[in-house]
Amino acid sequence: MKVQNYRQVEGREGPPGVVMHVVAGPAEGAPTFAMRVFEIQPGSATPSHSHAWEHEVFVVSGRGVVRGANTERPLAEGDAVMVLPDERHSFANTGDDILRVICVVPLINGKMPSTLSSD
């Protein structure tokens, strides 16, 4: 068992205003999933994209929107999002504080399936 505070895990910067902390993944011996904590600054967003795997997202704090191909849904603390395989999506911070989300993705052959630019 490993317990750690995500703030002590080195963040990977991606698009401007987006930082990802991998808190559980291959480096920690996770065999099936990776858990990442994203911090999205006010006015910033992840790029719109899709991929062949599902992922689940939980909003820890802040406010924002999740954008799909033809939809936009508001997000707030406590919301959960299921992104299906090949579903176009982007997460944007529309609030005044950092939008923090936990994002869980499956490992593919024991490796992270994406980079910060695609999640």
XYZ file of N, CA and C in Angstrom, residues 27-66:
120
model
N 4.783 3.298 -12.218
C 5.918 3.543 -11.313
C 5.608 3.125 -9.878
N 4.327 3.135 -9.534
C 3.902 2.723 -8.186
C 3.512 1.251 -8.141
N 3.641 0.557 -9.275
C 3.310 -0.862 -9.336
C 1.857 -1.152 -9.650
N 1.092 -0.133 -10.071
C -0.319 -0.356 -10.418
C -0.402 -1.247 -11.662
N -1.149 -2.355 -11.598
C -1.209 -3.270 -12.728
C -2.294 -2.952 -13.759
N -3.296 -2.162 -13.391
C -4.469 -2.035 -14.246
C -4.854 -0.599 -14.589
N -4.734 0.322 -13.627
C -5.192 1.690 -13.832
C -4.127 2.702 -13.430
N -4.279 3.907 -13.957
C -3.484 5.049 -13.517
C -4.445 6.101 -12.986
N -4.068 6.718 -11.864
C -4.843 7.800 -11.293
C -4.001 9.063 -11.380
N -4.615 10.097 -11.984
C -3.923 11.367 -12.129
C -4.764 12.468 -11.507
N -4.109 13.468 -10.940
C -4.790 14.660 -10.446
C -4.399 15.793 -11.383
N -5.406 16.413 -11.997
C -5.182 17.555 -12.875
C -5.530 18.837 -12.136
N -4.696 19.843 -12.315
C -4.975 21.187 -11.836
C -5.065 22.083 -13.067
N -6.252 22.676 -13.253
C -6.503 23.518 -14.418
C -6.748 24.939 -13.910
N -5.908 25.848 -14.336
C -5.993 27.237 -13.897
C -7.222 27.928 -14.494
N -7.725 28.972 -13.834
C -8.856 29.730 -14.390
C -8.581 30.171 -15.827
N -9.555 29.960 -16.704
C -9.422 30.330 -18.105
C -8.687 29.319 -18.965
N -8.150 28.264 -18.369
C -7.392 27.249 -19.116
C -8.247 26.015 -19.355
N -7.780 25.158 -20.286
C -8.537 23.953 -20.642
C -7.608 22.887 -21.197
N -8.071 21.651 -21.129
C -7.386 20.575 -21.832
C -7.809 20.657 -23.292
N -6.979 20.192 -24.222
C -7.368 20.230 -25.635
C -8.553 19.307 -25.903
N -9.367 19.656 -26.861
C -10.448 18.765 -27.286
C -9.821 17.581 -28.008
N -10.217 16.372 -27.595
C -9.610 15.173 -28.162
C -10.501 13.957 -27.904
N -10.140 12.853 -28.493
C -10.786 11.568 -28.214
C -9.713 10.494 -28.274
N -10.032 9.322 -27.704
C -9.097 8.202 -27.702
C -9.885 6.917 -27.513
N -9.224 5.808 -27.695
C -9.896 4.502 -27.731
C -10.251 3.944 -26.356
N -9.884 4.604 -25.294
C -10.164 4.074 -23.960
C -11.119 5.006 -23.222
N -11.830 4.427 -22.268
C -12.690 5.197 -21.371
C -11.839 5.857 -20.298
N -12.407 6.850 -19.654
C -11.844 7.296 -18.386
C -12.919 7.952 -17.547
N -12.628 7.957 -16.254
C -13.556 8.489 -15.277
C -12.899 9.697 -14.616
N -13.712 10.720 -14.381
C -13.198 11.965 -13.818
C -14.082 12.361 -12.637
N -13.443 12.794 -11.543
C -14.166 13.262 -10.368
C -13.673 14.663 -10.034
N -14.595 15.603 -9.880
C -14.239 16.987 -9.572
C -14.027 17.122 -8.064
N -12.793 17.430 -7.686
C -12.430 17.599 -6.287
C -12.774 19.010 -5.819
N -12.440 20.008 -6.635
C -12.732 21.389 -6.268
C -12.748 22.258 -7.519
N -13.398 23.392 -7.389
C -13.460 24.347 -8.484
C -14.723 24.196 -9.312
N -14.766 25.011 -10.379
C -15.916 24.997 -11.290
C -15.394 24.990 -12.720
N -16.157 24.358 -13.584
C -15.746 24.326 -14.975
C -16.834 23.747 -15.841
N -16.432 23.337 -17.031
C -17.339 22.666 -17.958
C -16.595 21.503 -18.591
N -17.360 20.489 -18.976
C -16.833 19.439 -19.832
C -17.535 19.618 -21.170
